[in-house]
Tab-separated table of C-alpha atoms in Angstrom:
chain	number	residue	atom	x	y	z
J	1	UNK	CA	86.649	-9.715	45.435
J	2	UNK	CA	87.070	-5.998	44.731
J	3	UNK	CA	88.455	-5.468	41.182
J	4	UNK	CA	91.132	-3.085	42.433
J	5	UNK	CA	92.195	-5.631	45.081
J	6	UNK	CA	92.370	-8.356	42.437
J	7	UNK	CA	94.528	-6.180	40.184
J	8	UNK	CA	96.800	-5.169	43.071
J	9	UNK	CA	97.125	-8.773	44.247
J	10	UNK	CA	98.154	-9.999	40.800
J	11	UNK	CA	100.677	-7.188	40.367
J	12	UNK	CA	102.215	-7.624	43.815
J	13	UNK	CA	102.300	-11.429	43.539
J	14	UNK	CA	104.546	-11.017	40.497
J	15	UNK	CA	106.619	-8.329	42.200
J	16	UNK	CA	107.129	-10.492	45.302
J	17	UNK	CA	107.892	-13.638	43.351
J	18	UNK	CA	104.898	-15.351	44.961
J	19	UNK	CA	106.694	-15.912	48.247
J	20	UNK	CA	105.099	-17.456	51.348
J	21	UNK	CA	105.343	-13.998	52.953
J	22	UNK	CA	103.107	-12.642	50.198
J	23	UNK	CA	100.574	-15.430	50.701
J	24	UNK	CA	100.548	-14.803	54.465
J	25	UNK	CA	99.997	-11.047	54.081
J	26	UNK	CA	97.310	-11.601	51.490
J	27	UNK	CA	95.404	-14.026	53.713
J	28	UNK	CA	95.769	-12.624	57.213
J	29	UNK	CA	92.805	-11.017	58.927
J	30	UNK	CA	95.015	-9.669	61.705
J	31	UNK	CA	95.145	-5.876	61.356
J	32	UNK	CA	97.953	-5.651	63.901
J	33	UNK	CA	100.115	-7.900	61.719
J	34	UNK	CA	99.378	-5.740	58.677
J	35	UNK	CA	100.081	-2.531	60.603
J	36	UNK	CA	103.405	-3.915	61.820
J	37	UNK	CA	104.521	-4.347	58.197
J	38	UNK	CA	104.090	-0.589	57.721
J	39	UNK	CA	106.565	0.293	60.484
J	40	UNK	CA	108.973	-2.650	60.591
J	41	UNK	CA	112.411	-1.943	59.084
J	42	UNK	CA	113.499	-3.723	55.927
J	43	UNK	CA	110.052	-4.496	54.545
J	44	UNK	CA	109.863	-4.589	50.734
J	45	UNK	CA	107.677	-2.032	49.008
J	46	UNK	CA	105.238	-4.699	47.781
J	47	UNK	CA	104.625	-5.808	51.393
J	48	UNK	CA	104.035	-2.248	52.605
J	49	UNK	CA	101.672	-1.559	49.717
J	50	UNK	CA	99.661	-4.735	50.269
J	51	UNK	CA	99.393	-4.109	54.015
J	52	UNK	CA	98.412	-0.452	53.554
J	53	UNK	CA	95.851	-1.278	50.889
J	54	UNK	CA	94.182	-3.991	52.948
J	55	UNK	CA	94.109	-1.792	56.056
J	56	UNK	CA	92.719	1.110	54.027
J	57	UNK	CA	89.878	-0.997	52.652
J	58	UNK	CA	89.136	-2.122	56.204
J	59	UNK	CA	88.944	1.500	57.399
J	60	UNK	CA	92.009	1.169	59.638
J	61	UNK	CA	93.550	4.644	59.829
J	62	UNK	CA	97.018	3.270	60.586
J	63	UNK	CA	97.311	2.938	56.809
J	64	UNK	CA	96.883	6.665	56.141
J	65	UNK	CA	100.531	7.819	55.976
J	66	UNK	CA	101.648	4.858	53.868
J	67	UNK	CA	98.749	5.306	51.457
J	68	UNK	CA	99.509	9.025	51.039
J	69	UNK	CA	103.132	8.199	50.231
J	70	UNK	CA	101.964	5.647	47.665
J	71	UNK	CA	99.489	8.152	46.201
J	72	UNK	CA	102.499	10.309	45.312
J	73	UNK	CA	104.608	7.435	43.910
J	74	UNK	CA	106.170	7.543	40.459
J	75	UNK	CA	104.493	4.218	39.530
J	76	UNK	CA	100.894	4.880	38.343
J	77	UNK	CA	99.482	1.493	39.460
J	78	UNK	CA	100.689	2.196	43.018
J	79	UNK	CA	99.044	5.631	42.899
J	80	UNK	CA	95.796	4.129	41.625
J	81	UNK	CA	95.627	1.482	44.334
J	82	UNK	CA	96.450	4.045	47.029
J	83	UNK	CA	93.717	6.389	45.760
J	84	UNK	CA	91.238	3.517	45.787
J	85	UNK	CA	92.089	2.588	49.381
J	86	UNK	CA	92.148	6.216	50.559
J	87	UNK	CA	88.679	6.799	49.110
J	88	UNK	CA	87.398	3.978	51.305
J	89	UNK	CA	89.495	4.677	54.388
J	90	UNK	CA	87.265	7.442	55.739
J	91	UNK	CA	90.115	9.431	57.257
J	92	UNK	CA	89.287	13.158	57.531
J	93	UNK	CA	92.893	14.036	56.595
J	94	UNK	CA	92.603	12.459	53.150
J	95	UNK	CA	91.188	15.435	51.247
J	96	UNK	CA	93.765	17.837	52.672
J	97	UNK	CA	96.592	15.449	51.723
J	98	UNK	CA	95.202	14.894	48.227
J	99	UNK	CA	94.811	18.654	47.721
J	100	UNK	CA	98.421	19.224	48.790
J	101	UNK	CA	99.652	16.596	46.338
J	102	UNK	CA	97.452	17.809	43.484
J	103	UNK	CA	98.616	21.417	43.822
J	104	UNK	CA	102.331	20.666	44.334
J	105	UNK	CA	103.975	21.932	41.139
J	106	UNK	CA	107.161	20.006	41.895
J	107	UNK	CA	105.181	16.732	41.719
J	108	UNK	CA	102.631	17.620	39.035
J	109	UNK	CA	103.720	14.633	36.933
J	110	UNK	CA	102.189	12.453	39.665
J	111	UNK	CA	99.059	14.552	40.305
J	112	UNK	CA	96.593	12.547	38.193
J	113	UNK	CA	95.446	10.194	40.945
J	114	UNK	CA	95.273	12.854	43.685
J	115	UNK	CA	93.094	14.932	41.320
J	116	UNK	CA	90.763	11.993	40.677
J	117	UNK	CA	90.645	11.231	44.392
J	118	UNK	CA	89.618	14.818	45.165
J	119	UNK	CA	86.702	14.558	42.763
J	120	UNK	CA	85.624	11.260	44.315
J	121	UNK	CA	85.845	12.605	47.868
J	122	UNK	CA	83.637	15.657	47.177
J	123	UNK	CA	85.285	17.346	50.182
J	124	UNK	CA	85.413	21.104	50.882
J	125	UNK	CA	89.048	21.092	49.676
J	126	UNK	CA	88.178	19.470	46.333
J	127	UNK	CA	86.906	22.374	44.209
J	128	UNK	CA	89.564	24.950	45.249
J	129	UNK	CA	92.390	22.443	44.696
J	130	UNK	CA	91.061	21.348	41.309
J	131	UNK	CA	90.624	24.962	40.207
J	132	UNK	CA	94.191	25.823	41.255
J	133	UNK	CA	95.631	22.772	39.527
J	134	UNK	CA	93.668	23.402	36.325
J	135	UNK	CA	94.618	27.093	36.210
J	136	UNK	CA	98.287	26.083	36.223
J	137	UNK	CA	97.721	23.530	33.456
J	138	UNK	CA	96.225	26.143	31.132
J	139	UNK	CA	99.610	27.724	30.439
J	140	UNK	CA	100.843	27.431	26.850
J	141	UNK	CA	102.651	24.169	26.068
J	142	UNK	CA	101.914	22.589	29.443
J	143	UNK	CA	102.827	18.887	29.127
J	144	UNK	CA	100.345	17.623	31.738
J	145	UNK	CA	97.145	17.457	29.676
J	146	UNK	CA	95.943	14.272	31.426
J	147	UNK	CA	96.049	16.123	34.740
J	148	UNK	CA	94.201	19.078	33.196
J	149	UNK	CA	91.557	16.800	31.707
J	150	UNK	CA	91.079	15.041	35.059
J	151	UNK	CA	90.582	18.463	36.685
J	152	UNK	CA	87.974	19.462	34.103
J	153	UNK	CA	86.125	16.159	34.498
J	154	UNK	CA	86.340	16.359	38.289
J	155	UNK	CA	85.012	19.908	38.362
J	156	UNK	CA	82.150	18.820	36.138
J	157	UNK	CA	81.331	15.934	38.455
J	158	UNK	CA	81.363	18.286	41.441
J	159	UNK	CA	79.081	20.779	39.662
J	160	UNK	CA	80.207	23.786	41.685
J	161	UNK	CA	79.649	27.301	40.279
J	162	UNK	CA	83.088	28.424	41.484
J	163	UNK	CA	84.560	26.403	38.603
J	164	UNK	CA	82.757	28.332	35.850
J	165	UNK	CA	85.565	30.815	35.151
J	166	UNK	CA	88.345	28.232	34.832
J	167	UNK	CA	86.146	25.868	32.822
J	168	UNK	CA	85.363	28.719	30.407
J	169	UNK	CA	89.120	29.310	30.095
J	170	UNK	CA	89.667	25.592	29.462
J	171	UNK	CA	87.351	25.770	26.435
J	172	UNK	CA	90.086	27.732	24.624
J	173	UNK	CA	92.323	24.627	24.732
J	174	UNK	CA	91.424	22.119	21.986
J	175	UNK	CA	92.359	19.088	24.105
J	176	UNK	CA	90.037	20.261	26.896
J	177	UNK	CA	87.241	22.083	25.071
J	178	UNK	CA	84.767	19.218	24.717
J	179	UNK	CA	85.201	18.098	28.325
J	180	UNK	CA	84.899	21.702	29.533
J	181	UNK	CA	81.587	22.151	27.694
J	182	UNK	CA	80.269	18.947	29.306
J	183	UNK	CA	81.539	20.062	32.720
J	184	UNK	CA	79.859	23.459	32.439
J	185	UNK	CA	76.603	21.782	31.462
J	186	UNK	CA	76.693	19.845	34.751
J	187	UNK	CA	76.631	22.997	36.884
J	188	UNK	CA	73.016	23.418	38.006
J	189	UNK	CA	71.181	26.305	36.334
J	190	UNK	CA	70.651	28.266	39.577
J	191	UNK	CA	74.421	28.230	40.129
J	192	UNK	CA	75.290	29.482	36.661
J	193	UNK	CA	74.380	33.086	37.290
Protein backbone atom coordinates (compact mmCIF):
# COMPACT_ATOMS: atom_id res chain seq x y z
CA UNK A 1 0.00 0.00 0.00
CA UNK A 2 1.21 3.50 -0.88
CA UNK A 3 2.58 5.26 2.24
CA UNK A 4 0.55 8.39 1.55
CA UNK A 5 -2.62 6.27 1.17
CA UNK A 6 -1.87 4.50 4.45
CA UNK A 7 -1.39 7.82 6.25
CA UNK A 8 -4.55 9.29 4.72
CA UNK A 9 -6.56 6.17 5.56
CA UNK A 10 -5.49 6.24 9.21
CA UNK A 11 -6.24 9.95 9.53
CA UNK A 12 -9.64 9.73 7.85
CA UNK A 13 -10.62 6.58 9.77
CA UNK A 14 -10.22 8.57 12.98
CA UNK A 15 -12.02 11.58 11.52
CA UNK A 16 -14.96 9.44 10.36
CA UNK A 17 -15.19 7.48 13.58
CA UNK A 18 -14.52 4.26 11.66
CA UNK A 19 -18.05 4.08 10.28
CA UNK A 20 -19.28 1.44 7.83
CA UNK A 21 -19.47 4.22 5.22
CA UNK A 22 -15.74 4.76 5.64
CA UNK A 23 -15.02 1.05 5.25
CA UNK A 24 -17.19 0.91 2.11
CA UNK A 25 -15.47 3.91 0.49
CA UNK A 26 -12.06 2.57 1.40
CA UNK A 27 -12.77 -0.83 -0.15
CA UNK A 28 -14.83 -0.07 -3.24
CA UNK A 29 -13.30 -0.46 -6.68
CA UNK A 30 -16.25 1.28 -8.30
CA UNK A 31 -15.04 4.64 -9.63
CA UNK A 32 -18.60 5.77 -10.30
CA UNK A 33 -19.44 5.30 -6.62
CA UNK A 34 -16.38 7.31 -5.61
CA UNK A 35 -17.17 10.05 -8.13
CA UNK A 36 -20.74 10.30 -6.84
CA UNK A 37 -19.40 11.12 -3.36
CA UNK A 38 -17.71 14.19 -4.85
CA UNK A 39 -20.98 15.67 -6.13
CA UNK A 40 -23.63 14.33 -3.76
CA UNK A 41 -24.97 16.89 -1.26
CA UNK A 42 -24.29 16.47 2.43
CA UNK A 43 -21.15 14.36 2.15
CA UNK A 44 -18.65 14.86 4.99
CA UNK A 45 -15.25 16.27 4.12
CA UNK A 46 -13.48 13.01 5.04
CA UNK A 47 -15.62 11.12 2.48
CA UNK A 48 -14.93 13.65 -0.27
CA UNK A 49 -11.21 13.59 0.47
CA UNK A 50 -11.02 9.79 0.46
CA UNK A 51 -12.99 9.53 -2.78
CA UNK A 52 -10.94 12.25 -4.50
CA UNK A 53 -7.65 10.76 -3.36
CA UNK A 54 -8.52 7.26 -4.55
CA UNK A 55 -9.79 8.55 -7.90
CA UNK A 56 -6.67 10.70 -8.30
CA UNK A 57 -4.36 7.75 -7.71
CA UNK A 58 -6.38 5.79 -10.27
CA UNK A 59 -5.95 8.58 -12.86
CA UNK A 60 -9.66 9.41 -12.92
CA UNK A 61 -9.90 13.09 -13.84
CA UNK A 62 -13.28 13.50 -12.13
CA UNK A 63 -11.22 14.02 -8.98
CA UNK A 64 -9.41 17.11 -10.31
CA UNK A 65 -11.62 19.92 -8.92
CA UNK A 66 -11.95 18.31 -5.49
CA UNK A 67 -8.22 17.70 -5.26
CA UNK A 68 -7.43 21.31 -6.20
CA UNK A 69 -9.78 22.54 -3.47
CA UNK A 70 -8.06 20.24 -0.98
CA UNK A 71 -4.63 21.41 -2.16
CA UNK A 72 -5.63 24.89 -0.97
CA UNK A 73 -7.10 23.73 2.37
CA UNK A 74 -6.04 25.20 5.69
CA UNK A 75 -5.20 21.70 7.04
CA UNK A 76 -1.66 20.70 5.90
CA UNK A 77 -2.31 16.93 5.85
CA UNK A 78 -5.21 17.49 3.43
CA UNK A 79 -2.96 19.63 1.23
CA UNK A 80 -0.24 16.98 1.27
CA UNK A 81 -2.58 14.16 0.29
CA UNK A 82 -4.13 16.27 -2.47
CA UNK A 83 -0.69 17.15 -3.85
CA UNK A 84 0.26 13.48 -3.82
CA UNK A 85 -2.87 12.47 -5.73
CA UNK A 86 -2.61 15.38 -8.18
CA UNK A 87 0.97 14.43 -9.01
CA UNK A 88 -0.29 11.00 -10.07
CA UNK A 89 -3.54 12.09 -11.69
CA UNK A 90 -1.98 13.11 -15.00
CA UNK A 91 -4.42 15.94 -15.64
CA UNK A 92 -2.93 18.66 -17.88
CA UNK A 93 -4.69 21.35 -15.81
CA UNK A 94 -2.78 20.47 -12.65
CA UNK A 95 0.30 22.65 -13.19
CA UNK A 96 -1.77 25.71 -14.07
CA UNK A 97 -3.91 25.23 -10.94
CA UNK A 98 -0.86 24.69 -8.72
CA UNK A 99 0.82 27.80 -10.17
CA UNK A 100 -2.30 29.87 -9.48
CA UNK A 101 -2.41 28.67 -5.88
CA UNK A 102 1.32 29.12 -5.31
CA UNK A 103 1.31 32.71 -6.57
CA UNK A 104 -1.92 33.81 -4.84
CA UNK A 105 -0.74 36.26 -2.17
CA UNK A 106 -4.07 36.05 -0.36
CA UNK A 107 -3.47 32.32 0.25
CA UNK A 108 0.32 32.30 0.66
CA UNK A 109 -0.01 30.66 4.08
CA UNK A 110 -1.25 27.56 2.22
CA UNK A 111 1.22 27.70 -0.70
CA UNK A 112 3.75 25.15 0.59
CA UNK A 113 2.18 22.09 -1.03
CA UNK A 114 1.35 23.79 -4.35
CA UNK A 115 5.01 24.91 -4.52
CA UNK A 116 6.25 21.37 -3.88
CA UNK A 117 3.79 20.01 -6.42
CA UNK A 118 5.07 22.42 -9.07
CA UNK A 119 8.62 21.19 -8.55
CA UNK A 120 7.47 17.57 -8.81
CA UNK A 121 5.47 18.20 -11.98
CA UNK A 122 8.38 19.84 -13.86
CA UNK A 123 5.79 21.56 -16.08
CA UNK A 124 6.34 24.70 -18.18
CA UNK A 125 4.46 26.69 -15.50
CA UNK A 126 6.72 25.47 -12.68
CA UNK A 127 9.81 27.70 -12.96
CA UNK A 128 7.97 31.02 -13.58
CA UNK A 129 5.56 30.37 -10.70
CA UNK A 130 8.33 29.38 -8.30
CA UNK A 131 10.38 32.44 -9.25
CA UNK A 132 7.39 34.74 -8.70
CA UNK A 133 6.55 33.16 -5.36
CA UNK A 134 10.16 33.29 -4.15
CA UNK A 135 10.61 36.93 -5.22
CA UNK A 136 7.66 37.87 -3.01
CA UNK A 137 9.07 35.90 -0.07
CA UNK A 138 12.36 37.81 -0.18
CA UNK A 139 10.80 40.94 1.30
CA UNK A 140 12.08 41.93 4.75
CA UNK A 141 10.32 40.18 7.64
CA UNK A 142 8.28 37.87 5.41
CA UNK A 143 6.76 35.22 7.71
CA UNK A 144 6.55 32.46 5.08
CA UNK A 145 10.11 31.11 5.17
CA UNK A 146 8.97 27.50 4.65
CA UNK A 147 7.34 28.54 1.38
CA UNK A 148 10.50 30.42 0.36
CA UNK A 149 12.69 27.44 1.21
CA UNK A 150 10.43 25.12 -0.80
CA UNK A 151 10.75 27.50 -3.77
CA UNK A 152 14.54 27.53 -3.51
CA UNK A 153 14.68 23.73 -3.26
CA UNK A 154 12.21 23.34 -6.12
CA UNK A 155 14.14 25.70 -8.36
CA UNK A 156 17.29 23.75 -7.59
CA UNK A 157 15.60 20.48 -8.48
CA UNK A 158 14.38 21.97 -11.76
CA UNK A 159 17.87 23.29 -12.60
CA UNK A 160 16.65 26.05 -14.90
CA UNK A 161 18.94 29.02 -15.64
CA UNK A 162 16.02 31.46 -15.38
CA UNK A 163 16.18 30.97 -11.60
CA UNK A 164 19.77 32.21 -11.23
CA UNK A 165 18.89 35.83 -10.43
CA UNK A 166 16.34 35.06 -7.71
CA UNK A 167 18.51 32.31 -6.22
CA UNK A 168 21.41 34.79 -6.01
CA UNK A 169 19.06 37.19 -4.21
CA UNK A 170 17.99 34.40 -1.85
CA UNK A 171 21.62 33.95 -0.75
CA UNK A 172 21.34 37.29 1.09
CA UNK A 173 18.76 35.72 3.45
CA UNK A 174 20.42 33.63 6.19
CA UNK A 175 17.54 31.13 6.36
CA UNK A 176 17.80 30.49 2.61
CA UNK A 177 21.50 31.00 1.84
CA UNK A 178 22.69 27.40 2.16
CA UNK A 179 19.78 26.02 0.13
CA UNK A 180 20.28 28.73 -2.51
CA UNK A 181 23.96 27.81 -2.92
CA UNK A 182 22.98 24.14 -3.38
CA UNK A 183 20.24 25.12 -5.84
CA UNK A 184 22.61 27.23 -7.92
CA UNK A 185 25.09 24.38 -8.03
CA UNK A 186 22.41 22.19 -9.63
CA UNK A 187 22.02 24.47 -12.65
CA UNK A 188 24.05 22.85 -15.44
CA UNK A 189 27.26 24.70 -16.32
CA UNK A 190 26.17 25.54 -19.89
CA UNK A 191 23.09 27.27 -18.47
CA UNK A 192 24.99 29.37 -15.96
CA UNK A 193 26.29 31.89 -18.46
